[in-house]
mmCIF file of C-alpha atoms and ligand atoms in Angstrom:
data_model
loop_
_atom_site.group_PDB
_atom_site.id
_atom_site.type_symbol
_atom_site.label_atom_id
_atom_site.label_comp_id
_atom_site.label_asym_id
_atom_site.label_seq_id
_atom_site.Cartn_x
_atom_site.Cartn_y
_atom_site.Cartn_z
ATOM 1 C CA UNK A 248 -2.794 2.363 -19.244
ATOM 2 C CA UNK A 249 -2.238 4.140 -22.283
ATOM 3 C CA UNK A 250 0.881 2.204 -23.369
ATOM 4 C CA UNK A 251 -1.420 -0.741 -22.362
ATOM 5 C CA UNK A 252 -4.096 0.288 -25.151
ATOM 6 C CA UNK A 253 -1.259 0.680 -27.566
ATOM 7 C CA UNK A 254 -0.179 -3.057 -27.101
ATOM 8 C CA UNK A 255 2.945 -2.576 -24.394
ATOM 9 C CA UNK A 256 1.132 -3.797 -21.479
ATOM 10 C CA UNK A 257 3.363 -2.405 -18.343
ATOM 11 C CA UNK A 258 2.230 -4.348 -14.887
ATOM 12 C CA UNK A 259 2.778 -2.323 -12.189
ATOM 13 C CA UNK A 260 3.375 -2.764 -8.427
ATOM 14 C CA UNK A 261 1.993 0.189 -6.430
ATOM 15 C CA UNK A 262 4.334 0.450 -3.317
ATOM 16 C CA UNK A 263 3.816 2.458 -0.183
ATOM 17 C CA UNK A 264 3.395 2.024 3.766
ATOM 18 C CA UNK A 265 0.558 1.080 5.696
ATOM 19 C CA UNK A 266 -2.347 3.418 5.396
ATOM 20 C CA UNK A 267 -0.712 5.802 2.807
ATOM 21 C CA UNK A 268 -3.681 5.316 0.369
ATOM 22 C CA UNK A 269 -3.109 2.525 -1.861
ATOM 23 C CA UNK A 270 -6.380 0.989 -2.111
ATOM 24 C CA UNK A 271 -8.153 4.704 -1.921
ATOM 25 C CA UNK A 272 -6.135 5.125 -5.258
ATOM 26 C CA UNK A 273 -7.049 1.817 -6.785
ATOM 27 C CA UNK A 274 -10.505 2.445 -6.366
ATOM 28 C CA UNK A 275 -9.830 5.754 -8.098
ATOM 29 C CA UNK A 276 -7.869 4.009 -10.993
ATOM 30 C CA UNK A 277 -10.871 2.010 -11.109
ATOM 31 C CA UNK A 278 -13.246 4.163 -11.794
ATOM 32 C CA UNK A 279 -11.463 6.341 -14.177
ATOM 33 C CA UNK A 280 -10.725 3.167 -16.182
ATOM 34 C CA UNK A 281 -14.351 2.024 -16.646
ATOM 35 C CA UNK A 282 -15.244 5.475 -17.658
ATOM 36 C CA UNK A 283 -13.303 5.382 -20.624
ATOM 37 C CA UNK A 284 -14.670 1.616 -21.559
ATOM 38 C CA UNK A 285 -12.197 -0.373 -19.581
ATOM 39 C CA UNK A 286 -12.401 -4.050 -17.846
ATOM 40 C CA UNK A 287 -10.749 -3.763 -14.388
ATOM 41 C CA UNK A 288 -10.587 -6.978 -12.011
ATOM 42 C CA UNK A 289 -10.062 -5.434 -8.574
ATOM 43 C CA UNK A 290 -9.381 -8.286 -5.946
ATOM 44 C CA UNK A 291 -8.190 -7.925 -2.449
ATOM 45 C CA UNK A 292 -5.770 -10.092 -0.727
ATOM 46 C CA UNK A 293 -6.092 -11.842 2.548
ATOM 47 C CA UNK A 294 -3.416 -14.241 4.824
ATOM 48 C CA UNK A 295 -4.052 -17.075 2.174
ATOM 49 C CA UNK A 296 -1.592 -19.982 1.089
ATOM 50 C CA UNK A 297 -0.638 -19.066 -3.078
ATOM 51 C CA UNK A 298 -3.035 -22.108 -3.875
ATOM 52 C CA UNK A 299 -6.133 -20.776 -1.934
ATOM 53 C CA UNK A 300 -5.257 -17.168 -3.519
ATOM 54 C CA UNK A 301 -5.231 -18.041 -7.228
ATOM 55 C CA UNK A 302 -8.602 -20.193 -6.665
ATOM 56 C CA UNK A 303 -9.938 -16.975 -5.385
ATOM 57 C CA UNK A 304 -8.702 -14.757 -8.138
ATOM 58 C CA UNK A 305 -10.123 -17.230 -10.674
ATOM 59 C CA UNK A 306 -13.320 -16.677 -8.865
ATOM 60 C CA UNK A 307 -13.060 -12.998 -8.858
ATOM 61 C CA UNK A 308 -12.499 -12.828 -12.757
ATOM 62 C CA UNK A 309 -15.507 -15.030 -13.106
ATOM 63 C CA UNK A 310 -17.977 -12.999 -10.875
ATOM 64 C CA UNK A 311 -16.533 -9.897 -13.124
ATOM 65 C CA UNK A 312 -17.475 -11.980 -16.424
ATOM 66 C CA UNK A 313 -20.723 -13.096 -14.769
ATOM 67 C CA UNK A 314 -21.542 -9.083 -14.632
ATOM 68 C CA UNK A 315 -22.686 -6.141 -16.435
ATOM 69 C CA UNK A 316 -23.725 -8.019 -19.554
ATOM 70 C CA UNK A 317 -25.012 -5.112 -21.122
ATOM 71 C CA UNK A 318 -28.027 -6.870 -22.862
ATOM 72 C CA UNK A 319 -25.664 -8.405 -25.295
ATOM 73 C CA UNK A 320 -26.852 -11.792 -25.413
ATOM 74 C CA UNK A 321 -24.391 -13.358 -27.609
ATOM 75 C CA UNK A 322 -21.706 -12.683 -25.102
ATOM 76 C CA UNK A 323 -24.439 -14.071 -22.072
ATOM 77 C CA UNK A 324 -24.751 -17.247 -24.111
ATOM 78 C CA UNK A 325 -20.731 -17.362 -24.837
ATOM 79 C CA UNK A 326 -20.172 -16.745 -21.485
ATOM 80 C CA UNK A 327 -22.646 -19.479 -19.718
ATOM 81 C CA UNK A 328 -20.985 -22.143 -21.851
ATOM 82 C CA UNK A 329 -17.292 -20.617 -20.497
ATOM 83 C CA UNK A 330 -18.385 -20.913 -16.704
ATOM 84 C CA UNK A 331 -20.045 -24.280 -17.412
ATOM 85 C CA UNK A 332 -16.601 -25.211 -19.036
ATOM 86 C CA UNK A 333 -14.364 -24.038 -16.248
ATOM 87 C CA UNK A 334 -16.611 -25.891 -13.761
ATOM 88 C CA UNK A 335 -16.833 -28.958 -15.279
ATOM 89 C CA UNK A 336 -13.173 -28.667 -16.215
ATOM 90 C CA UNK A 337 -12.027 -27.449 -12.972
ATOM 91 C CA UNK A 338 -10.742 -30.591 -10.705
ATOM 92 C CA UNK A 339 -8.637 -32.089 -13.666
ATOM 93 C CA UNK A 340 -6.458 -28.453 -14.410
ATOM 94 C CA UNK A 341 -3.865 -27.554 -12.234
ATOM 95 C CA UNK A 342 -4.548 -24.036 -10.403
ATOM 96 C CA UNK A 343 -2.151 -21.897 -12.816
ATOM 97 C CA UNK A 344 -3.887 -23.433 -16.064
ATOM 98 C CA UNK A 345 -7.216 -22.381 -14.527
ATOM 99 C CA UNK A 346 -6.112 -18.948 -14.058
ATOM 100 C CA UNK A 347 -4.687 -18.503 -17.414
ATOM 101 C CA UNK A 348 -8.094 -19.673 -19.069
ATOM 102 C CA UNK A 349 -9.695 -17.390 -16.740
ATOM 103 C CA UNK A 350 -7.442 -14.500 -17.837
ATOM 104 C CA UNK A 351 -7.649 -15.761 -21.315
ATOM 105 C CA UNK A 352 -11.590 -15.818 -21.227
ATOM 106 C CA UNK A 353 -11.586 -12.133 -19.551
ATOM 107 C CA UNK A 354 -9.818 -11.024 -22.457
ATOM 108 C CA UNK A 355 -11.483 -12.429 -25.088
ATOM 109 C CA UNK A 356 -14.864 -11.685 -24.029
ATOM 110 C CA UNK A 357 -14.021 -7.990 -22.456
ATOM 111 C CA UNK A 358 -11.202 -6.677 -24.233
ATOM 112 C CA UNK A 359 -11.170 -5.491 -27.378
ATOM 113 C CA UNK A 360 -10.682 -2.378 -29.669
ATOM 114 C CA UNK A 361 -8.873 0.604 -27.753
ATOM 115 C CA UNK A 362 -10.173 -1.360 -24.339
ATOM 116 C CA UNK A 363 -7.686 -2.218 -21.993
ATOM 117 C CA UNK A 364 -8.191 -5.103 -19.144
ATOM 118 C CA UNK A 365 -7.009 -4.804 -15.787
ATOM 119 C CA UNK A 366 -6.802 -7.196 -12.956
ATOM 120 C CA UNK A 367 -6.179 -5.184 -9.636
ATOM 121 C CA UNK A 368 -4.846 -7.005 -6.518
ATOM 122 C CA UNK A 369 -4.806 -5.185 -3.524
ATOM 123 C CA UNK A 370 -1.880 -6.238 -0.445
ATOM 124 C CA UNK A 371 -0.261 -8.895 -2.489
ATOM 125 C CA UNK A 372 1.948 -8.949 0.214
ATOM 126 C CA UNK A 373 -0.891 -10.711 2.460
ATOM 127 C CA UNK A 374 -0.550 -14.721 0.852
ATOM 128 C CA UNK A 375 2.084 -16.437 2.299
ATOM 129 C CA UNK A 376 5.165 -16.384 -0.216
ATOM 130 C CA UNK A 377 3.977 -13.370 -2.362
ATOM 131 C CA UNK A 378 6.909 -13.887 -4.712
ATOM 132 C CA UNK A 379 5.708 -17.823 -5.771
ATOM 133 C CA UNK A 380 1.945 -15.637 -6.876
ATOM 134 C CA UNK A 381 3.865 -12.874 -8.581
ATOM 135 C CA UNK A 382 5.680 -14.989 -10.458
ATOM 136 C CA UNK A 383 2.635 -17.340 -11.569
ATOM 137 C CA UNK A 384 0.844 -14.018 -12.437
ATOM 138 C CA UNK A 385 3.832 -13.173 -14.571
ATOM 139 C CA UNK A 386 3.690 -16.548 -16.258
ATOM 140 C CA UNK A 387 -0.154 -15.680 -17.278
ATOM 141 C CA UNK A 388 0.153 -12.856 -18.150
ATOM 142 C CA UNK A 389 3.158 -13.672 -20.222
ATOM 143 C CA UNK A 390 1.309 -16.535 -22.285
ATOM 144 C CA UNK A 391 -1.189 -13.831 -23.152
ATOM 145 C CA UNK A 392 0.682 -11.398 -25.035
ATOM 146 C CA UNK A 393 1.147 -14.024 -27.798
ATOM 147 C CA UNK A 394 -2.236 -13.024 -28.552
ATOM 148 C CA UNK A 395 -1.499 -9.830 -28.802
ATOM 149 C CA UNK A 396 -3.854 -8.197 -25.841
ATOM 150 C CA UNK A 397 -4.158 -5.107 -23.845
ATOM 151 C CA UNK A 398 -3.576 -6.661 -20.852
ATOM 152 C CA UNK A 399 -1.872 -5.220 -17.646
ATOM 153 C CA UNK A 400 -1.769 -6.334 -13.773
ATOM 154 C CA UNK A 401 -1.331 -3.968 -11.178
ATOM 155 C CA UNK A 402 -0.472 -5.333 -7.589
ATOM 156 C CA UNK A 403 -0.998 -3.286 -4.505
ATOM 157 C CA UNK A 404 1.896 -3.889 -1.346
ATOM 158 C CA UNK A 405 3.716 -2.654 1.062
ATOM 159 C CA UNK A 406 7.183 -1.013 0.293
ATOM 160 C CA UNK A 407 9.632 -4.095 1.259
ATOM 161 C CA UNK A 408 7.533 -6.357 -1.201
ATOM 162 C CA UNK A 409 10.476 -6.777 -3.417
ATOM 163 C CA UNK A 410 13.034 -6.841 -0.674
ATOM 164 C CA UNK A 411 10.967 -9.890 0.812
ATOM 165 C CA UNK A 412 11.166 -12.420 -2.662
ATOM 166 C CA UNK A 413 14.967 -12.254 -3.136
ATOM 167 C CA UNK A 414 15.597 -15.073 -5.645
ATOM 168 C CA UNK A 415 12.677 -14.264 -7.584
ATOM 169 C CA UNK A 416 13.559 -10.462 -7.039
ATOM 170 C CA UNK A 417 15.238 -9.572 -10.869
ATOM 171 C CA UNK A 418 12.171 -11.139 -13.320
ATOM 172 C CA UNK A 419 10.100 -10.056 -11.028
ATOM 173 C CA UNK A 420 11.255 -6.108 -10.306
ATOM 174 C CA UNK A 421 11.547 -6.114 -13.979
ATOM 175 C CA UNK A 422 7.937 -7.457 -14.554
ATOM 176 C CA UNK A 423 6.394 -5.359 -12.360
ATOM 177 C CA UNK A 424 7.165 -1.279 -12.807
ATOM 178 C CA UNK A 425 7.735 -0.410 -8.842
ATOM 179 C CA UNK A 426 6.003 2.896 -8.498
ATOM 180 C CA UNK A 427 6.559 4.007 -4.798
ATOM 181 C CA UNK A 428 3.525 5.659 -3.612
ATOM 182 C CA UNK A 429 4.398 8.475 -0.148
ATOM 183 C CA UNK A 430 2.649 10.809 1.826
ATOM 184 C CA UNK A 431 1.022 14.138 0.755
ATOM 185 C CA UNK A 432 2.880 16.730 -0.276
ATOM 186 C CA UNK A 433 2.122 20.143 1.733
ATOM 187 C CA UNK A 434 -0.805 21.952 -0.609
ATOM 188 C CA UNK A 435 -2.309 18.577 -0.968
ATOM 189 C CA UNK A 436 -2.247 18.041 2.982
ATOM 190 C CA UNK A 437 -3.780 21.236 3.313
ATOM 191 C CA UNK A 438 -6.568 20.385 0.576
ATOM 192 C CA UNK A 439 -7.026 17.316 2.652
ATOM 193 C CA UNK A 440 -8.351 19.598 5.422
ATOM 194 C CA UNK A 441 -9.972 22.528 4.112
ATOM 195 C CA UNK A 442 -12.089 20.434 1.640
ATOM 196 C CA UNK A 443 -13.529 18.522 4.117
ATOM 197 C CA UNK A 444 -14.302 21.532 6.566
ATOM 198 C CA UNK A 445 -15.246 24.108 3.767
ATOM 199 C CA UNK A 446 -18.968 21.846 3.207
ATOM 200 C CA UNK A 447 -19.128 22.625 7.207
ATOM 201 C CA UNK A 448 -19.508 25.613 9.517
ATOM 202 C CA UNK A 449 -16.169 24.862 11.880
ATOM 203 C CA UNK A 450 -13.241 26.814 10.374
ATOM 204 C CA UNK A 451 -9.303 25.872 11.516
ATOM 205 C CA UNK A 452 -6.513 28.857 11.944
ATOM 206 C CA UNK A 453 -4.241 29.006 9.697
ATOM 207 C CA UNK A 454 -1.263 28.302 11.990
ATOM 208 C CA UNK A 455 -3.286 24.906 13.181
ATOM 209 C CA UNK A 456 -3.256 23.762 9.338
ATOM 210 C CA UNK A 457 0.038 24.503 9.132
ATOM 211 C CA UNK A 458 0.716 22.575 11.897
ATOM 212 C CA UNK A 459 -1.720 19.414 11.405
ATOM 213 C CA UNK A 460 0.039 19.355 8.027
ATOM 214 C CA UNK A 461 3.478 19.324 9.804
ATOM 215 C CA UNK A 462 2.705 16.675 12.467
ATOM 216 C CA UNK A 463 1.297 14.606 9.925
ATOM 217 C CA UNK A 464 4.037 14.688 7.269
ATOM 218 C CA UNK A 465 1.508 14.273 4.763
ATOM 219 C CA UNK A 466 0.462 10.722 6.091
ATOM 220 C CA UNK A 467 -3.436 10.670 5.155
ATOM 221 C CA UNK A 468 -4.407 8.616 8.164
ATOM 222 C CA UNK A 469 -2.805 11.185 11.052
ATOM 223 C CA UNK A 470 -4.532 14.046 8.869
ATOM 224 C CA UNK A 471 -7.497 12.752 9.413
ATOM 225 C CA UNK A 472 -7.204 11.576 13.551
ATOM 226 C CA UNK A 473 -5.228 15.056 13.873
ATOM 227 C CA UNK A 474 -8.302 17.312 12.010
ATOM 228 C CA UNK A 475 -10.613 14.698 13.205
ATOM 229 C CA UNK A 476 -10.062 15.434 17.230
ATOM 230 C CA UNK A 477 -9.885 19.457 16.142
ATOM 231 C CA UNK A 478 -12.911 19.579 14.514
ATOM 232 C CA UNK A 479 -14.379 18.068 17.768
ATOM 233 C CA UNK A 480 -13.030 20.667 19.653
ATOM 234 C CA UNK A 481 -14.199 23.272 17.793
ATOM 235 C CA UNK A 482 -15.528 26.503 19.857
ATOM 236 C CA UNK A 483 -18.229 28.496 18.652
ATOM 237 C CA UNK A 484 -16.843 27.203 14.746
ATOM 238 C CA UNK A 485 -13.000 28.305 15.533
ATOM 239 C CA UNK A 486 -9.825 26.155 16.014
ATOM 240 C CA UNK A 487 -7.523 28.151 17.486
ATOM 241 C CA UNK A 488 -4.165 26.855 18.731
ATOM 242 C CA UNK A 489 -5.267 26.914 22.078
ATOM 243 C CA UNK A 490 -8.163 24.160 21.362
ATOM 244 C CA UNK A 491 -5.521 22.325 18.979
ATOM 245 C CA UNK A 492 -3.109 21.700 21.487
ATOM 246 C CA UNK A 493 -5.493 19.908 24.079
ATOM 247 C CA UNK A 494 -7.439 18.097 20.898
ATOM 248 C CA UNK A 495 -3.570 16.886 19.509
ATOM 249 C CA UNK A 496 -3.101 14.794 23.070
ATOM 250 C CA UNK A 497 -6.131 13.172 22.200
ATOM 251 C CA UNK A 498 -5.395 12.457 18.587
ATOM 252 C CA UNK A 499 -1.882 11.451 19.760
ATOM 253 C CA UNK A 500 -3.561 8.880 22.825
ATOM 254 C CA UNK A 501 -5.705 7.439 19.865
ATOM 255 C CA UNK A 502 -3.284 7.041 17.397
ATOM 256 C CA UNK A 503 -0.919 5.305 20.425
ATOM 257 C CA UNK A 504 -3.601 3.112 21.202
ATOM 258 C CA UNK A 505 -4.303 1.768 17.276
ATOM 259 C CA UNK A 506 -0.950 1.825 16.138
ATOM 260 C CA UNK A 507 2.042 2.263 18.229
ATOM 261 C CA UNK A 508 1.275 -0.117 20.950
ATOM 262 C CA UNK A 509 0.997 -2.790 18.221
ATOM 263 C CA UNK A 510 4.173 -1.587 16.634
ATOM 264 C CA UNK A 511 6.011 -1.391 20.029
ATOM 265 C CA UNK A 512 4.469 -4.802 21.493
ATOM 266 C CA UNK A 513 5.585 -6.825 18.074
ATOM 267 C CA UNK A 514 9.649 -5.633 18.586
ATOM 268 C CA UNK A 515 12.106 -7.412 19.868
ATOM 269 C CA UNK A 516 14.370 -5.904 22.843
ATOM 270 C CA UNK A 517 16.708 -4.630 20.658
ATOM 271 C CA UNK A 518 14.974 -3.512 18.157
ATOM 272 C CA UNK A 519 13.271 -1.277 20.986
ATOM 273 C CA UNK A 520 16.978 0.235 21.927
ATOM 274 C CA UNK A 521 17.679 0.707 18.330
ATOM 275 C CA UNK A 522 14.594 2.474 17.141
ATOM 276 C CA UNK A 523 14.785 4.550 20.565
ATOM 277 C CA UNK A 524 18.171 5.239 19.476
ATOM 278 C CA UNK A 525 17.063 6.080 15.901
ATOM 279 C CA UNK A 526 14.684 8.691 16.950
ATOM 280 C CA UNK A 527 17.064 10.606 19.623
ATOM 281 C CA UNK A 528 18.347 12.434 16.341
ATOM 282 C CA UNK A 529 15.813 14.465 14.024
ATOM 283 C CA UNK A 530 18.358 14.053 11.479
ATOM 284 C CA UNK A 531 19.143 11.085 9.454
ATOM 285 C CA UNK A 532 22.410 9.260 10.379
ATOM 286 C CA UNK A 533 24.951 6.894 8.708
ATOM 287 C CA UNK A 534 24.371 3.618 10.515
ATOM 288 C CA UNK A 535 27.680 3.728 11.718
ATOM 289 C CA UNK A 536 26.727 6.446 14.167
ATOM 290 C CA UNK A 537 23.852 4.792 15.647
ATOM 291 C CA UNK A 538 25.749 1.681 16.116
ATOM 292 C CA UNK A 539 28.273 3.540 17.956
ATOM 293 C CA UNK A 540 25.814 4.541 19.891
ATOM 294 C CA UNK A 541 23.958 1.432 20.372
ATOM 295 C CA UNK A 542 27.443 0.087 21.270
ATOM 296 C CA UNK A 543 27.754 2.024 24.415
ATOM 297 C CA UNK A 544 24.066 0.340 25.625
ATOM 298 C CA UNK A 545 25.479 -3.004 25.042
ATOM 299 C CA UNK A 546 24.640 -3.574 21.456
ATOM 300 C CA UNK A 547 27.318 -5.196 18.970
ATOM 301 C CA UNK A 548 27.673 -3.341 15.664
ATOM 302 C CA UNK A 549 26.344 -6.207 13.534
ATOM 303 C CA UNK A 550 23.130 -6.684 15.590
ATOM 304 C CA UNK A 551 22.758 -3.410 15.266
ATOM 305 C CA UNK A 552 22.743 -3.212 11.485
ATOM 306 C CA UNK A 553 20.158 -6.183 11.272
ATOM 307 C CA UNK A 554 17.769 -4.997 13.525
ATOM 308 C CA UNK A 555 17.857 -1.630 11.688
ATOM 309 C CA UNK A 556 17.166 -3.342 8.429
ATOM 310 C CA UNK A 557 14.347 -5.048 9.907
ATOM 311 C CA UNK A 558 13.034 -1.865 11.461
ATOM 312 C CA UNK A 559 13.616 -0.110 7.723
ATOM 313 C CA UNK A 560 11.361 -2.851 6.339
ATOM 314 C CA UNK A 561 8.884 -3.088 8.423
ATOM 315 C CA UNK A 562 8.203 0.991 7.565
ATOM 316 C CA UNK A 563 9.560 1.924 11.405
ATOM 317 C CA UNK A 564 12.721 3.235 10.242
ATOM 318 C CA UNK A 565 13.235 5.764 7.245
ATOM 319 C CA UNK A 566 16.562 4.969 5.406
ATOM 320 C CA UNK A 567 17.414 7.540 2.745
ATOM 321 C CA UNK A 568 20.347 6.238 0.391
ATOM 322 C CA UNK A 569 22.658 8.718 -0.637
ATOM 323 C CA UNK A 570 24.807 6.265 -3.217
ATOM 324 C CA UNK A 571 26.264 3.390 -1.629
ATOM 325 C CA UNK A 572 25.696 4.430 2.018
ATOM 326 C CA UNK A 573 22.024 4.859 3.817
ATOM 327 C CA UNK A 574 21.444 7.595 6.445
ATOM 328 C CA UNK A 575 18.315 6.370 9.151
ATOM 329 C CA UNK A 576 15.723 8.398 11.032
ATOM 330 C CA UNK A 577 12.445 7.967 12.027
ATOM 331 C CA UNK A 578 10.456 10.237 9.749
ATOM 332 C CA UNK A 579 7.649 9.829 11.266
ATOM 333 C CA UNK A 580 6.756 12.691 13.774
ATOM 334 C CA UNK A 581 4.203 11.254 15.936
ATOM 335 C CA UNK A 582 5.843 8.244 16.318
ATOM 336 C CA UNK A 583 9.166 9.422 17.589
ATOM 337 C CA UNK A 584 7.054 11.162 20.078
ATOM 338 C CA UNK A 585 5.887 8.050 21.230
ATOM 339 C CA UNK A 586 9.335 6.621 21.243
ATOM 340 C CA UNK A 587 10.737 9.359 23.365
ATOM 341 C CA UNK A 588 7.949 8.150 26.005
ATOM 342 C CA UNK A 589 8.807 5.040 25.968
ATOM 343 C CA UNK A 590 12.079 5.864 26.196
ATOM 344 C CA UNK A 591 12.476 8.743 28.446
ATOM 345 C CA UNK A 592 14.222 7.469 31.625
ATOM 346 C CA UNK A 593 11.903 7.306 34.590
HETATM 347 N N1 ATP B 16 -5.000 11.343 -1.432
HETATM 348 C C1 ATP B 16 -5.618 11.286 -0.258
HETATM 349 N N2 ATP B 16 -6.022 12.408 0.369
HETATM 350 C C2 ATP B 16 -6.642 12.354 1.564
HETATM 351 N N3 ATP B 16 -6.931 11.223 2.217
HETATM 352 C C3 ATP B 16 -6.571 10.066 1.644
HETATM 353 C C4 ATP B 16 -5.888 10.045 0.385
HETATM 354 N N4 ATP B 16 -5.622 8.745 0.062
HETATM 355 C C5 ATP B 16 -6.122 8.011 1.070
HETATM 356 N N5 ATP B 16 -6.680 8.787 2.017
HETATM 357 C C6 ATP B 16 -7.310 8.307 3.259
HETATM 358 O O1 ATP B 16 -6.315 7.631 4.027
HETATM 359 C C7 ATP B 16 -6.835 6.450 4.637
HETATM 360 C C8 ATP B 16 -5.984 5.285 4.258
HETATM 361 O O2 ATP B 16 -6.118 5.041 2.869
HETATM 362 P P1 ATP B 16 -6.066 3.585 2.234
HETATM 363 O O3 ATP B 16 -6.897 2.648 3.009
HETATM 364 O O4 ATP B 16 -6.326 3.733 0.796
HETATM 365 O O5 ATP B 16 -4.529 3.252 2.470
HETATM 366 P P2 ATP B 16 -3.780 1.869 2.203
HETATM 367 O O6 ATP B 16 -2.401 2.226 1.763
HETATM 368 O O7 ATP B 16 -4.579 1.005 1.312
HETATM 369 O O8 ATP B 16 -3.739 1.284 3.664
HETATM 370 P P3 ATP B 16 -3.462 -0.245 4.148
HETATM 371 O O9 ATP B 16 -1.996 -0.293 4.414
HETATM 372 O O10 ATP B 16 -4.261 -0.345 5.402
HETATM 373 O O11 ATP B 16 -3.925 -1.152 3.071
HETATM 374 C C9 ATP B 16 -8.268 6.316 4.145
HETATM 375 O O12 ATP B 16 -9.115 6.712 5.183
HETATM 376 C C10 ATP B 16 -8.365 7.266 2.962
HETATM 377 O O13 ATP B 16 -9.632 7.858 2.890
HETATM 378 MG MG1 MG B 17 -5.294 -0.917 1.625
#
């Protein structure tokens, strides 16, 4: 934001996987920007086509225009006439020329001196062909700067948004900074809990922290099921391992329930074998290992390797690249549990 102010806008596209707290930290964004002055946009998403998304990002800049006048009438009576004009305007421009008078208007009326404007949009990855909206937002945003505004986007997705717009991957991975977004590291897990608990009279053992913090691998939605279900069973204001283990099965059974199931219902056949296969090893492996062993369960090498791309992007499958070659495991601790019961041979 601060290279923003100084007239080098840089658009960013927050990455990360499904509940890892992208829109907790847009909000936050948010609110630190309008402290200092700032105009953010923040818009969500939603399984719309590109059209029916741009109408409703025009509409979102509008309602933020329409807003927190702050008494100053000549903007109210600038701004009356702009919404009357994009109205009246509206059927004969095209959907891109509406957004870039919309953008245009945001900046002109809310920008300014050391003020930065910010549109926010939350799970780009929702509208159908995300790549055809990023690069329309680029376009905008690019027929600003000849005016010579603080003006920066900041899209919200999931990590394979860039894998998923291949021929529009290059302008548009240059356009927008990726900044990956990942779980918690340890101390900040551990804040996660104690905060919470320290405004309450339950306090957890030490060795159940450490362990919630472990299970969860920093992943702010199993922190909370995992301290959630151990706060519950709580005796006489103590978690103990004892109570931790019984109130983990039912953290585990809920989490199975929301999540996995889901996850496990929406695979294919062989993408079950190969993520079971995956998981068998708490260490990463090259692919070439797994598909040897996938090989002995039937599986052909190459079938192998494309179901455990799609399991990579869909955020089931960790691949860590170390140069050329990628090593896979599934990170994630509670869900190789549930693997291994799916798994396990009867
Ligand atoms: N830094 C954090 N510390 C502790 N809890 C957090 C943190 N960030 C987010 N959370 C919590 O994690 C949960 C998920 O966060 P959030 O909804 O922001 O994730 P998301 O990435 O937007 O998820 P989705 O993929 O569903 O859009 C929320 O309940 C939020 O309160
Ligand atoms: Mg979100």
């Amino acid at each position: 934001m601060e290279r923003t102010r100084e007239g080098q806008p840089e658009h960013t596209a927050l990455l990360g996987d499904w509940a890892i707290g992208k829109t907790t930290l847009l909000m936050h964004w948010r609110r630190l920007q309008r402290q200092v002055g700032d105009a953010v946009v923040l818009t969500m998403a939603y399984p719309l086509t590109p059209d029916q998304f741009l109408s409703s990002l025009v509409v979102a800049i509008e309602a933020e225009l329409a807003t927190d006048w702050s008494g100053r009438l000549d903007l109210e009576v600038g701004l009356d006439l702009g919404v009357a004009d994009a109205r009246v305007r509206r059927p004969a421009r095209s959907r891109d020329q509406e957004l870039r008078a919309t953008m245009r208007r945001l900046v002109d009326q809310r920008g300014g001196q050391d003020r930065a404007v910010v549109v926010f949009v939350d799970d780009i990855d929702l509208v159908s062909g995300p790549g055809d909206v990023l690069l329309q937002l680029r376009a905008s945003a690019l027929e600003l700067y000849a005016g010579d505004v603080a003006f920066a986007l900041v899209v919200a997705a999931s990590s394979s948004l860039f894998a998923e717009v291949r021929s529009a991957h290059e302008p548009l991975v240059r356009f927008f900074q990726p900044l990956p977004l990942g779980p918690l590291d340890a101390p900040a897990a551990e804040r996660a809990i104690t905060g919470p608990l320290a405004e309450t009279p339950v306090r957890f053992d030490a060795e159940v922290i450490g362990q919630i913090v472990e299970l969860s691998g920093g992943r702010p939605y199993y922190l909370q099921k995992l301290a959630y279900h151990a706060f519950d069973a709580a005796e006489s204001g103590r978690v103990s391992p004892t109570e931790f283990a019984g109130s983990f099965e039912r953290a585990f059974a809920s989490v199975s329930q929301e999540i996995f199931a889901g996850r496990w219902a929406a695979m294919s056949a062989i993408e079950r074998q190969v993520v079971g296969v995956t998981a068998r090893s708490t260490e990463p492996r090259p692919s070439g290992e797994i598909e040897a062993e996938a090989a002995l369960r039937g599986i052909q090498p190459p079938t192998t390797r494309q179901a455990l791309r799609r399991l990579v992007a869909h955020g089931h499958v960790d691949r860590i690249s170390d140069g050329m070659r990628g090593r896979y495991s599934v990170g994630d601790r509670l869900f190789r549990r549930y693997l291994e019961l799916q798994t396990c041979e009867p």
